PDB file of C-alpha atoms and ligand atoms in Angstrom:
ATOM      1  CA  MET A   1     106.973 109.422  84.770  1.00 84.00           C
ATOM      2  CA  ALA A   2     105.625 110.394  88.185  1.00 92.00           C
ATOM      3  CA  TYR A   3     102.787 112.860  88.773  1.00 96.00           C
ATOM      4  CA  ASN A   4     102.737 113.003  92.581  1.00 97.00           C
ATOM      5  CA  LEU A   5      99.259 111.470  92.464  1.00 98.00           C
ATOM      6  CA  LEU A   6      99.636 109.842  95.890  1.00 98.00           C
ATOM      7  CA  LYS A   7     101.558 112.572  97.682  1.00 98.00           C
ATOM      8  CA  GLY A   8     100.803 112.401 101.414  1.00 98.00           C
ATOM      9  CA  LYS A   9      98.872 109.141 101.111  1.00 98.00           C
ATOM     10  CA  LYS A  10      99.569 106.032 103.168  1.00 98.00           C
ATOM     11  CA  GLY A  11      98.726 102.495 102.215  1.00 98.00           C
ATOM     12  CA  ILE A  12      99.084  98.756 102.767  1.00 99.00           C
ATOM     13  CA  ILE A  13     100.136  96.499  99.906  1.00 98.00           C
ATOM     14  CA  PHE A  14      99.351  92.800 100.329  1.00 98.00           C
ATOM     15  CA  GLY A  15     100.837  90.112  98.092  1.00 98.00           C
ATOM     16  CA  ALA A  16     104.266  91.128  96.758  1.00 98.00           C
ATOM     17  CA  LEU A  17     106.148  87.826  96.538  1.00 96.00           C
ATOM     18  CA  ASN A  18     108.858  88.518  93.958  1.00 96.00           C
ATOM     19  CA  GLU A  19     109.688  90.974  91.178  1.00 96.00           C
ATOM     20  CA  GLN A  20     107.070  89.417  88.901  1.00 96.00           C
ATOM     21  CA  SER A  21     104.220  89.979  91.391  1.00 97.00           C
ATOM     22  CA  ILE A  22     101.636  92.557  90.388  1.00 98.00           C
ATOM     23  CA  ALA A  23     101.740  93.855  93.989  1.00 98.00           C
ATOM     24  CA  TRP A  24     105.509  94.409  93.668  1.00 98.00           C
ATOM     25  CA  LYS A  25     104.930  96.746  90.727  1.00 98.00           C
ATOM     26  CA  VAL A  26     102.067  98.533  92.487  1.00 98.00           C
ATOM     27  CA  ALA A  27     104.266  99.095  95.553  1.00 98.00           C
ATOM     28  CA  GLN A  28     107.028 100.624  93.415  1.00 98.00           C
ATOM     29  CA  ARG A  29     104.601 102.861  91.481  1.00 98.00           C
ATOM     30  CA  ALA A  30     102.753 103.978  94.615  1.00 98.00           C
ATOM     31  CA  VAL A  31     106.021 105.077  96.227  1.00 98.00           C
ATOM     32  CA  GLU A  32     107.125 106.784  92.993  1.00 98.00           C
ATOM     33  CA  GLU A  33     103.852 108.740  93.160  1.00 98.00           C
ATOM     34  CA  GLY A  34     104.662 109.968  96.661  1.00 98.00           C
ATOM     35  CA  ALA A  35     102.919 107.397  98.886  1.00 98.00           C
ATOM     36  CA  GLU A  36     104.272 105.803 102.036  1.00 98.00           C
ATOM     37  CA  ILE A  37     103.512 102.109 102.310  1.00 98.00           C
ATOM     38  CA  VAL A  38     103.538  99.069 104.567  1.00 98.00           C
ATOM     39  CA  LEU A  39     104.172  95.716 102.879  1.00 98.00           C
ATOM     40  CA  SER A  40     102.447  92.546 104.028  1.00 98.00           C
ATOM     41  CA  ASN A  41     102.520  88.914 103.019  1.00 98.00           C
ATOM     42  CA  ALA A  42     102.072  85.457 104.552  1.00 98.00           C
ATOM     43  CA  PRO A  43     104.823  84.411 106.997  1.00 96.00           C
ATOM     44  CA  ILE A  44     105.856  81.617 104.624  1.00 94.00           C
ATOM     45  CA  ALA A  45     106.355  84.154 101.802  1.00 95.00           C
ATOM     46  CA  LEU A  46     108.433  86.386 104.091  1.00 94.00           C
ATOM     47  CA  ARG A  47     110.777  83.484 104.794  1.00 93.00           C
ATOM     48  CA  MET A  48     111.762  83.498 101.110  1.00 89.00           C
ATOM     49  CA  GLY A  49     113.432  86.837 101.849  1.00 84.00           C
ATOM     50  CA  GLU A  50     112.752  88.458  98.444  1.00 93.00           C
ATOM     51  CA  LEU A  51     110.407  91.037  99.934  1.00 96.00           C
ATOM     52  CA  ASN A  52     113.241  92.634 101.932  1.00 96.00           C
ATOM     53  CA  LYS A  53     114.697  93.998  98.673  1.00 97.00           C
ATOM     54  CA  LEU A  54     111.450  95.785  97.879  1.00 98.00           C
ATOM     55  CA  ALA A  55     111.059  96.967 101.473  1.00 98.00           C
ATOM     56  CA  GLU A  56     114.484  98.562 101.342  1.00 98.00           C
ATOM     57  CA  ALA A  57     113.858 100.241  97.987  1.00 98.00           C
ATOM     58  CA  CYS A  58     110.484 101.557  99.171  1.00 98.00           C
ATOM     59  CA  ASN A  59     111.633 102.420 102.688  1.00 98.00           C
ATOM     60  CA  ALA A  60     108.681 100.380 103.930  1.00 98.00           C
ATOM     61  CA  PRO A  61     108.250  98.141 106.957  1.00 98.00           C
ATOM     62  CA  VAL A  62     107.222  94.529 106.356  1.00 98.00           C
ATOM     63  CA  ILE A  63     104.493  93.221 108.632  1.00 98.00           C
ATOM     64  CA  GLY A  64     103.628  89.563 108.167  1.00 98.00           C
ATOM     65  CA  ALA A  65     100.006  88.410 108.147  1.00 98.00           C
ATOM     66  CA  ASP A  66      98.334  85.215 107.048  1.00 98.00           C
ATOM     67  CA  VAL A  67      95.106  86.657 105.666  1.00 98.00           C
ATOM     68  CA  THR A  68      93.118  83.674 106.925  1.00 98.00           C
ATOM     69  CA  ASN A  69      94.016  84.560 110.516  1.00 98.00           C
ATOM     70  CA  ASN A  70      92.059  87.288 112.349  1.00 97.00           C
ATOM     71  CA  ASP A  71      94.740  87.932 114.977  1.00 98.00           C
ATOM     72  CA  ASP A  72      97.321  88.481 112.235  1.00 98.00           C
ATOM     73  CA  ILE A  73      95.106  91.071 110.535  1.00 98.00           C
ATOM     74  CA  VAL A  74      94.409  92.903 113.816  1.00 98.00           C
ATOM     75  CA  ASN A  75      98.149  92.922 114.554  1.00 98.00           C
ATOM     76  CA  LEU A  76      98.882  94.260 111.061  1.00 98.00           C
ATOM     77  CA  PHE A  77      96.445  97.165 111.425  1.00 98.00           C
ATOM     78  CA  ASN A  78      97.689  97.916 114.959  1.00 98.00           C
ATOM     79  CA  LYS A  79     101.313  98.059 113.838  1.00 98.00           C
ATOM     80  CA  THR A  80     100.394 100.027 110.709  1.00 98.00           C
ATOM     81  CA  GLN A  81      98.473 102.593 112.763  1.00 98.00           C
ATOM     82  CA  GLU A  82     101.463 102.901 115.084  1.00 98.00           C
ATOM     83  CA  HIS A  83     103.845 103.302 112.139  1.00 98.00           C
ATOM     84  CA  PHE A  84     101.810 105.981 110.356  1.00 98.00           C
ATOM     85  CA  GLY A  85     100.353 107.550 113.493  1.00 98.00           C
ATOM     86  CA  GLY A  86      96.857 107.052 112.034  1.00 97.00           C
ATOM     87  CA  GLY A  87      94.812 105.280 109.406  1.00 98.00           C
ATOM     88  CA  VAL A  88      95.600 104.403 105.795  1.00 98.00           C
ATOM     89  CA  ASP A  89      94.275 105.887 102.552  1.00 99.00           C
ATOM     90  CA  PHE A  90      94.559 102.816 100.357  1.00 99.00           C
ATOM     91  CA  ILE A  91      94.861  99.039 100.466  1.00 99.00           C
ATOM     92  CA  LEU A  92      95.823  96.620  97.692  1.00 99.00           C
ATOM     93  CA  HIS A  93      94.571  93.022  98.044  1.00 98.00           C
ATOM     94  CA  SER A  94      96.741  91.071  95.589  1.00 98.00           C
ATOM     95  CA  ILE A  95      96.283  87.577  96.983  1.00 98.00           C
ATOM     96  CA  GLY A  96      95.209  84.342  95.417  1.00 97.00           C
ATOM     97  CA  MET A  97      95.803  80.629  95.881  1.00 97.00           C
ATOM     98  CA  SER A  98      93.970  77.424  94.994  1.00 97.00           C
ATOM     99  CA  VAL A  99      95.131  74.147  96.505  1.00 98.00           C
ATOM    100  CA  ASN A 100      93.111  72.279  93.866  1.00 97.00           C
ATOM    101  CA  VAL A 101      95.045  74.096  91.102  1.00 95.00           C
ATOM    102  CA  ARG A 102      98.346  73.463  92.855  1.00 95.00           C
ATOM    103  CA  LYS A 103      97.636  69.767  93.184  1.00 96.00           C
ATOM    104  CA  GLY A 104      96.350  69.439  89.625  1.00 96.00           C
ATOM    105  CA  ILE A 105      92.851  68.372  90.715  1.00 97.00           C
ATOM    106  CA  THR A 106      90.301  69.147  87.990  1.00 96.00           C
ATOM    107  CA  TYR A 107      87.219  71.289  88.707  1.00 98.00           C
ATOM    108  CA  THR A 108      84.727  68.416  88.667  1.00 98.00           C
ATOM    109  CA  GLN A 109      86.910  66.423  91.091  1.00 98.00           C
ATOM    110  CA  ASN A 110      87.612  69.305  93.543  1.00 98.00           C
ATOM    111  CA  ASN A 111      88.499  68.349  97.088  1.00 98.00           C
ATOM    112  CA  TYR A 112      86.296  70.477  99.384  1.00 98.00           C
ATOM    113  CA  ASP A 113      88.894  70.943 102.124  1.00 98.00           C
ATOM    114  CA  PHE A 114      91.144  72.403  99.444  1.00 98.00           C
ATOM    115  CA  SER A 115      88.242  74.470  98.062  1.00 98.00           C
ATOM    116  CA  HIS A 116      87.572  75.933 101.531  1.00 98.00           C
ATOM    117  CA  LYS A 117      91.218  76.852 101.976  1.00 98.00           C
ATOM    118  CA  GLY A 118      91.385  78.529  98.561  1.00 98.00           C
ATOM    119  CA  LEU A 119      88.170  80.444  99.140  1.00 98.00           C
ATOM    120  CA  ASP A 120      89.374  81.619 102.537  1.00 98.00           C
ATOM    121  CA  ILE A 121      92.695  82.879 101.156  1.00 98.00           C
ATOM    122  CA  SER A 122      91.496  84.271  97.824  1.00 98.00           C
ATOM    123  CA  ALA A 123      88.087  85.791  98.632  1.00 98.00           C
ATOM    124  CA  LEU A 124      86.963  85.767 102.275  1.00 98.00           C
ATOM    125  CA  SER A 125      90.273  87.422 103.149  1.00 98.00           C
ATOM    126  CA  LEU A 126      88.982  90.637 101.545  1.00 98.00           C
ATOM    127  CA  HIS A 127      85.952  90.550 103.847  1.00 98.00           C
ATOM    128  CA  ARG A 128      88.180  89.796 106.839  1.00 98.00           C
ATOM    129  CA  ILE A 129      90.508  92.706 106.032  1.00 98.00           C
ATOM    130  CA  LEU A 130      87.596  95.112 105.533  1.00 99.00           C
ATOM    131  CA  GLN A 131      85.683  93.963 108.608  1.00 98.00           C
ATOM    132  CA  THR A 132      88.783  94.343 110.783  1.00 98.00           C
ATOM    133  CA  ALA A 133      89.607  97.732 109.262  1.00 98.00           C
ATOM    134  CA  MET A 134      86.062  98.941 109.875  1.00 98.00           C
ATOM    135  CA  LYS A 135      86.077  97.767 113.517  1.00 98.00           C
ATOM    136  CA  MET A 136      89.435  99.438 114.131  1.00 98.00           C
ATOM    137  CA  ASP A 137      88.564 102.492 112.040  1.00 98.00           C
ATOM    138  CA  ALA A 138      91.806 101.882 110.159  1.00 98.00           C
ATOM    139  CA  ILE A 139      90.897 103.404 106.760  1.00 98.00           C
ATOM    140  CA  ASN A 140      90.636 107.186 106.388  1.00 98.00           C
ATOM    141  CA  GLU A 141      87.640 108.924 104.840  1.00 98.00           C
ATOM    142  CA  TRP A 142      87.699 108.721 101.009  1.00 98.00           C
ATOM    143  CA  GLY A 143      90.081 105.779 101.243  1.00 98.00           C
ATOM    144  CA  SER A 144      90.373 103.366  98.313  1.00 99.00           C
ATOM    145  CA  VAL A 145      90.555  99.560  98.466  1.00 99.00           C
ATOM    146  CA  LEU A 146      91.400  97.448  95.419  1.00 99.00           C
ATOM    147  CA  ALA A 147      91.449  93.695  94.901  1.00 99.00           C
ATOM    148  CA  LEU A 148      92.795  91.954  91.812  1.00 98.00           C
ATOM    149  CA  THR A 149      90.582  89.567  89.914  1.00 98.00           C
ATOM    150  CA  TYR A 150      90.184  87.740  86.609  1.00 98.00           C
ATOM    151  CA  ILE A 151      87.432  87.474  83.972  1.00 98.00           C
ATOM    152  CA  ALA A 152      86.960  83.773  84.790  1.00 97.00           C
ATOM    153  CA  ALA A 153      84.494  85.152  87.367  1.00 98.00           C
ATOM    154  CA  GLN A 154      82.135  85.933  84.447  1.00 98.00           C
ATOM    155  CA  ARG A 155      83.110  83.463  81.696  1.00 97.00           C
ATOM    156  CA  VAL A 156      84.337  79.890  81.710  1.00 96.00           C
ATOM    157  CA  PHE A 157      88.078  79.306  81.390  1.00 93.00           C
ATOM    158  CA  PRO A 158      88.279  75.577  82.161  1.00 88.00           C
ATOM    159  CA  ASP A 159      91.767  75.385  83.658  1.00 89.00           C
ATOM    160  CA  TYR A 160      91.177  78.327  85.973  1.00 94.00           C
ATOM    161  CA  ASN A 161      89.386  75.732  88.108  1.00 96.00           C
ATOM    162  CA  ASP A 162      87.889  76.789  91.467  1.00 98.00           C
ATOM    163  CA  MET A 163      89.724  80.130  91.283  1.00 98.00           C
ATOM    164  CA  ALA A 164      86.823  81.202  89.013  1.00 98.00           C
ATOM    165  CA  ASP A 165      84.395  80.677  91.901  1.00 98.00           C
ATOM    166  CA  ASN A 166      86.765  82.392  94.318  1.00 98.00           C
ATOM    167  CA  LYS A 167      87.001  85.429  92.043  1.00 98.00           C
ATOM    168  CA  ALA A 168      83.202  85.621  91.662  1.00 98.00           C
ATOM    169  CA  TYR A 169      82.926  85.645  95.472  1.00 98.00           C
ATOM    170  CA  LEU A 170      85.723  88.228  95.764  1.00 99.00           C
ATOM    171  CA  GLU A 171      83.998  90.587  93.306  1.00 99.00           C
ATOM    172  CA  SER A 172      80.719  90.211  95.154  1.00 99.00           C
ATOM    173  CA  ILE A 173      82.366  91.082  98.492  1.00 99.00           C
ATOM    174  CA  ALA A 174      83.865  94.216  96.919  1.00 99.00           C
ATOM    175  CA  ARG A 175      80.382  95.277  95.784  1.00 98.00           C
ATOM    176  CA  SER A 176      78.575  94.457  99.041  1.00 98.00           C
ATOM    177  CA  PHE A 177      81.200  95.841 101.412  1.00 99.00           C
ATOM    178  CA  GLY A 178      81.594  98.807  99.080  1.00 98.00           C
ATOM    179  CA  TYR A 179      78.015  99.736  99.855  1.00 98.00           C
ATOM    180  CA  TYR A 180      78.437  99.638 103.642  1.00 98.00           C
ATOM    181  CA  TYR A 181      81.885 101.252 103.780  1.00 98.00           C
ATOM    182  CA  GLY A 182      80.745 103.919 101.317  1.00 98.00           C
ATOM    183  CA  VAL A 183      77.778 104.889 103.440  1.00 98.00           C
ATOM    184  CA  GLN A 184      79.734 104.753 106.688  1.00 98.00           C
ATOM    185  CA  LYS A 185      82.976 106.455 105.708  1.00 98.00           C
ATOM    186  CA  LYS A 186      83.100 107.243 101.990  1.00 98.00           C
ATOM    187  CA  VAL A 187      85.587 104.419 101.501  1.00 98.00           C
ATOM    188  CA  ARG A 188      85.481 103.039  97.949  1.00 98.00           C
ATOM    189  CA  ILE A 189      86.064  99.406  97.060  1.00 99.00           C
ATOM    190  CA  ASN A 190      86.689  98.071  93.560  1.00 99.00           C
ATOM    191  CA  THR A 191      88.169  95.061  91.798  1.00 99.00           C
ATOM    192  CA  VAL A 192      90.571  95.283  88.855  1.00 99.00           C
ATOM    193  CA  SER A 193      90.175  92.453  86.365  1.00 98.00           C
ATOM    194  CA  GLN A 194      93.648  92.066  84.903  1.00 98.00           C
ATOM    195  CA  SER A 195      94.910  90.323  81.719  1.00 98.00           C
ATOM    196  CA  PRO A 196      96.789  87.053  82.218  1.00 97.00           C
ATOM    197  CA  THR A 197     100.227  88.031  83.538  1.00 96.00           C
ATOM    198  CA  ARG A 198     103.398  85.962  83.992  1.00 93.00           C
ATOM    199  CA  THR A 199     103.724  85.690  87.776  1.00 90.00           C
ATOM    200  CA  THR A 200     104.080  82.838  90.267  1.00 86.00           C
ATOM    201  CA  ALA A 201     100.300  82.572  90.777  1.00 84.00           C
ATOM    202  CA  GLY A 202      99.516  83.097  87.067  1.00 82.00           C
ATOM    203  CA  SER A 203     101.957  80.497  85.805  1.00 82.00           C
ATOM    204  CA  GLY A 204     100.434  77.912  88.177  1.00 79.00           C
ATOM    205  CA  VAL A 205      97.377  77.694  85.916  1.00 78.00           C
ATOM    206  CA  LYS A 206      97.535  74.670  83.601  1.00 79.00           C
ATOM    207  CA  GLY A 207      98.157  75.588  79.945  1.00 84.00           C
ATOM    208  CA  PHE A 208      99.156  79.137  80.903  1.00 86.00           C
ATOM    209  CA  ASP A 209     101.214  79.738  77.744  1.00 89.00           C
ATOM    210  CA  GLY A 210      98.262  78.961  75.480  1.00 88.00           C
ATOM    211  CA  PHE A 211      96.056  81.039  77.734  1.00 86.00           C
ATOM    212  CA  ILE A 212      98.222  84.164  77.637  1.00 94.00           C
ATOM    213  CA  ASN A 213      98.873  83.913  73.866  1.00 94.00           C
ATOM    214  CA  TYR A 214      95.154  83.510  73.152  1.00 94.00           C
ATOM    215  CA  ALA A 215      94.323  86.565  75.300  1.00 97.00           C
ATOM    216  CA  GLU A 216      97.004  88.558  73.476  1.00 97.00           C
ATOM    217  CA  LYS A 217      95.424  87.723  70.113  1.00 96.00           C
ATOM    218  CA  MET A 218      91.920  88.433  71.429  1.00 97.00           C
ATOM    219  CA  SER A 219      92.717  91.889  72.806  1.00 98.00           C
ATOM    220  CA  PRO A 220      92.709  94.887  70.447  1.00 98.00           C
ATOM    221  CA  LEU A 221      95.415  96.544  72.566  1.00 98.00           C
ATOM    222  CA  GLY A 222      97.172  93.293  73.510  1.00 98.00           C
ATOM    223  CA  ASN A 223      97.542  92.002  77.073  1.00 98.00           C
ATOM    224  CA  ALA A 224      97.991  94.551  79.846  1.00 98.00           C
ATOM    225  CA  SER A 225     101.312  94.098  81.666  1.00 97.00           C
ATOM    226  CA  ALA A 226     101.880  94.114  85.424  1.00 98.00           C
ATOM    227  CA  ASP A 227     103.496  97.564  85.121  1.00 98.00           C
ATOM    228  CA  GLN A 228     100.442  98.907  83.318  1.00 98.00           C
ATOM    229  CA  CYS A 229      98.236  97.346  85.986  1.00 98.00           C
ATOM    230  CA  ALA A 230     100.266  99.237  88.590  1.00 98.00           C
ATOM    231  CA  ASP A 231      99.676 102.492  86.708  1.00 98.00           C
ATOM    232  CA  TYR A 232      95.943 101.849  86.722  1.00 98.00           C
ATOM    233  CA  CYS A 233      95.895 100.954  90.433  1.00 99.00           C
ATOM    234  CA  VAL A 234      97.680 104.203  91.258  1.00 98.00           C
ATOM    235  CA  THR A 235      94.956 106.209  89.511  1.00 98.00           C
ATOM    236  CA  LEU A 236      92.341 104.310  91.505  1.00 98.00           C
ATOM    237  CA  PHE A 237      94.111 105.103  94.782  1.00 99.00           C
ATOM    238  CA  SER A 238      94.342 108.766  93.812  1.00 98.00           C
ATOM    239  CA  ASP A 239      91.829 111.560  94.398  1.00 98.00           C
ATOM    240  CA  LEU A 240      91.073 111.620  90.657  1.00 98.00           C
ATOM    241  CA  THR A 241      88.715 108.633  90.978  1.00 98.00           C
ATOM    242  CA  LYS A 242      86.880 109.465  94.192  1.00 98.00           C
ATOM    243  CA  MET A 243      83.402 108.586  92.929  1.00 98.00           C
ATOM    244  CA  VAL A 244      84.267 105.143  91.531  1.00 98.00           C
ATOM    245  CA  THR A 245      83.122 102.359  93.832  1.00 99.00           C
ATOM    246  CA  MET A 246      81.610  98.832  93.858  1.00 98.00           C
ATOM    247  CA  GLN A 247      82.879  98.242  90.307  1.00 98.00           C
ATOM    248  CA  ASN A 248      84.655  95.411  88.612  1.00 98.00           C
ATOM    249  CA  LEU A 249      87.016  97.316  86.296  1.00 99.00           C
ATOM    250  CA  PHE A 250      88.480  95.462  83.326  1.00 98.00           C
ATOM    251  CA  HIS A 251      92.138  96.202  82.681  1.00 98.00           C
ATOM    252  CA  ASP A 252      92.663  93.835  79.787  1.00 98.00           C
ATOM    253  CA  GLY A 253      93.354  95.699  76.521  1.00 98.00           C
ATOM    254  CA  GLY A 254      89.722  95.250  75.431  1.00 98.00           C
ATOM    255  CA  PHE A 255      89.583  91.434  75.785  1.00 98.00           C
ATOM    256  CA  SER A 256      86.376  91.452  77.841  1.00 98.00           C
ATOM    257  CA  PHE A 257      84.287  93.118  75.132  1.00 98.00           C
ATOM    258  CA  THR A 258      85.801  91.490  72.051  1.00 98.00           C
ATOM    259  CA  GLY A 259      83.832  88.723  70.316  1.00 97.00           C
ATOM    260  CA  VAL A 260      86.589  87.700  67.952  1.00 96.00           C
ATOM    261  CA  THR A 261      89.595  89.335  66.287  1.00 96.00           C
ATOM    262  CA  GLN A 262      91.014  89.069  62.789  1.00 95.00           C
ATOM    263  CA  ALA A 263      94.120  87.403  64.233  1.00 94.00           C
ATOM    264  CA  VAL A 264      92.003  84.610  65.759  1.00 94.00           C
ATOM    265  CA  ILE A 265      89.932  84.164  62.578  1.00 95.00           C
ATOM    266  CA  GLU A 266      93.124  83.800  60.550  1.00 93.00           C
ATOM    267  CA  GLN A 267      94.382  81.192  63.008  1.00 90.00           C
ATOM    268  CA  MET A 268      91.114  79.232  62.645  1.00 91.00           C
ATOM    269  CA  GLU A 269      91.334  79.266  58.834  1.00 92.00           C
ATOM    270  CA  LYS A 270      94.728  77.541  58.840  1.00 84.00           C
TER     271      LYS A 270
HETATM  272  N1  NAD B 301      98.896  86.579  87.067  1.00 88.21           N
HETATM  273  C1  NAD B 301      97.743  86.640  86.433  1.00 88.21           C
HETATM  274  O1  NAD B 301      97.592  86.157  85.296  1.00 88.21           O
HETATM  275  C2  NAD B 301      96.576  87.332  87.092  1.00 88.21           C
HETATM  276  C3  NAD B 301      95.504  87.787  86.289  1.00 88.21           C
HETATM  277  C4  NAD B 301      94.414  88.402  86.928  1.00 88.21           C
HETATM  278  C5  NAD B 301      94.410  88.525  88.314  1.00 88.21           C
HETATM  279  N2  NAD B 301      95.466  88.058  89.051  1.00 88.21           N
HETATM  280  C6  NAD B 301      95.408  88.185  90.505  1.00 88.21           C
HETATM  281  O2  NAD B 301      96.430  89.042  90.948  1.00 88.21           O
HETATM  282  C7  NAD B 301      96.692  88.774  92.329  1.00 88.21           C
HETATM  283  C8  NAD B 301      98.194  88.688  92.549  1.00 88.21           C
HETATM  284  O3  NAD B 301      98.718  87.558  91.922  1.00 88.21           O
HETATM  285  P1  NAD B 301     100.073  87.563  91.086  1.00 88.21           P
HETATM  286  O4  NAD B 301      99.719  87.097  89.718  1.00 88.21           O
HETATM  287  O5  NAD B 301     100.824  88.828  91.262  1.00 88.21           O
HETATM  288  O6  NAD B 301     100.877  86.330  91.740  1.00 88.21           O
HETATM  289  P2  NAD B 301     101.815  86.198  93.047  1.00 88.21           P
HETATM  290  O7  NAD B 301     102.001  84.726  93.210  1.00 88.21           O
HETATM  291  O8  NAD B 301     103.011  87.029  92.880  1.00 88.21           O
HETATM  292  O9  NAD B 301     100.912  86.776  94.234  1.00 88.21           O
HETATM  293  C9  NAD B 301     100.007  86.011  95.008  1.00 88.21           C
HETATM  294  C10 NAD B 301     100.270  86.400  96.457  1.00 88.21           C
HETATM  295  O10 NAD B 301      99.307  85.815  97.361  1.00 88.21           O
HETATM  296  C11 NAD B 301     100.008  85.628  98.585  1.00 88.21           C
HETATM  297  N3  NAD B 301      99.318  84.726  99.507  1.00 88.21           N
HETATM  298  C12 NAD B 301      98.975  83.422  99.293  1.00 88.21           C
HETATM  299  N4  NAD B 301      98.420  82.905 100.421  1.00 88.21           N
HETATM  300  C13 NAD B 301      98.397  83.911 101.343  1.00 88.21           C
HETATM  301  C14 NAD B 301      97.961  83.992 102.697  1.00 88.21           C
HETATM  302  N5  NAD B 301      97.404  82.936 103.329  1.00 88.21           N
HETATM  303  N6  NAD B 301      98.105  85.167 103.355  1.00 88.21           N
HETATM  304  C15 NAD B 301      98.661  86.254 102.750  1.00 88.21           C
HETATM  305  N7  NAD B 301      99.085  86.226 101.456  1.00 88.21           N
HETATM  306  C16 NAD B 301      98.970  85.072 100.768  1.00 88.21           C
HETATM  307  C17 NAD B 301     101.328  85.020  98.085  1.00 88.21           C
HETATM  308  O11 NAD B 301     102.333  84.958  99.090  1.00 88.21           O
HETATM  309  C18 NAD B 301     101.660  85.943  96.941  1.00 88.21           C
HETATM  310  O12 NAD B 301     102.407  87.066  97.380  1.00 88.21           O
HETATM  311  C19 NAD B 301      95.914  87.496  92.658  1.00 88.21           C
HETATM  312  O13 NAD B 301      94.681  87.827  93.248  1.00 88.21           O
HETATM  313  C20 NAD B 301      95.680  86.906  91.278  1.00 88.21           C
HETATM  314  O14 NAD B 301      94.581  86.021  91.247  1.00 88.21           O
HETATM  315  C21 NAD B 301      96.548  87.490  88.463  1.00 88.21           C
END
């Protein structure tokens, strides 16, 4: 059901790769709620061609940008400003990648070149996007910026590897930049800490099936789906949440505050 929560709003959605992507669902929901959007992803992701389907359905232009490249980000904001004839009201950062995870290198053996690359893509990119937006005055007053994160930033999940460090850095950037952008232009910046979700990035984590099943059993409401995450993001882009900023918001069916559940105890007694 749509409520017109984003009527008249304009936004940029980073990170829709395929139909499983959380960003894909957010793009669809945002448009359903009346928003106009621009879609962006890395040039290599655009070459896969999947994004064109979403672009067509959402009547949205696709503007490629490697988030580790300043010129790409400047170009994206320039073209977006041209397209909308002004600034944007919301931005979704739905981007993550660890070369160490991809190559199966364990945390204690991390290769630092790979760590740098992962940090740049997964965390510093939020700073880069915000710094560029601020310089170009590309986000409207009372705009809302969201980045997706995971609870491995606070607790140890061994196979999450260096992505845990990247997420801790990402959450810290949201807080720190949230202060400055709030004071300067009433722009709010938050992170949404989502349940494990079956996507390309999610499934790359070693032992993902065990991981997702455990989280399901440890969450009073069960795991939050990508569609439910999209619903939540839409509320955070809307004017109903104007005073929420610099927060890490758990969207995880209660997992983050559960010590143990009956289902897990029963499993342990077997
Ligand atoms: N899937 C999960 O279990 C889960 C749980 C919590 C948080 N998250 C977070 O959600 C976000 C979206 O991930 P997803 O699960 O939808 O997977 P996904 O693989 O669909 O999305 C990751 C996106 O990052 C993009 N990307 C990678 N390198 C890039 C670069 N250099 N420039 C621009 N874009 C680049 C990819 O092209 C892809 O679109 C990530 O931040 C992820 O860490 C995922």
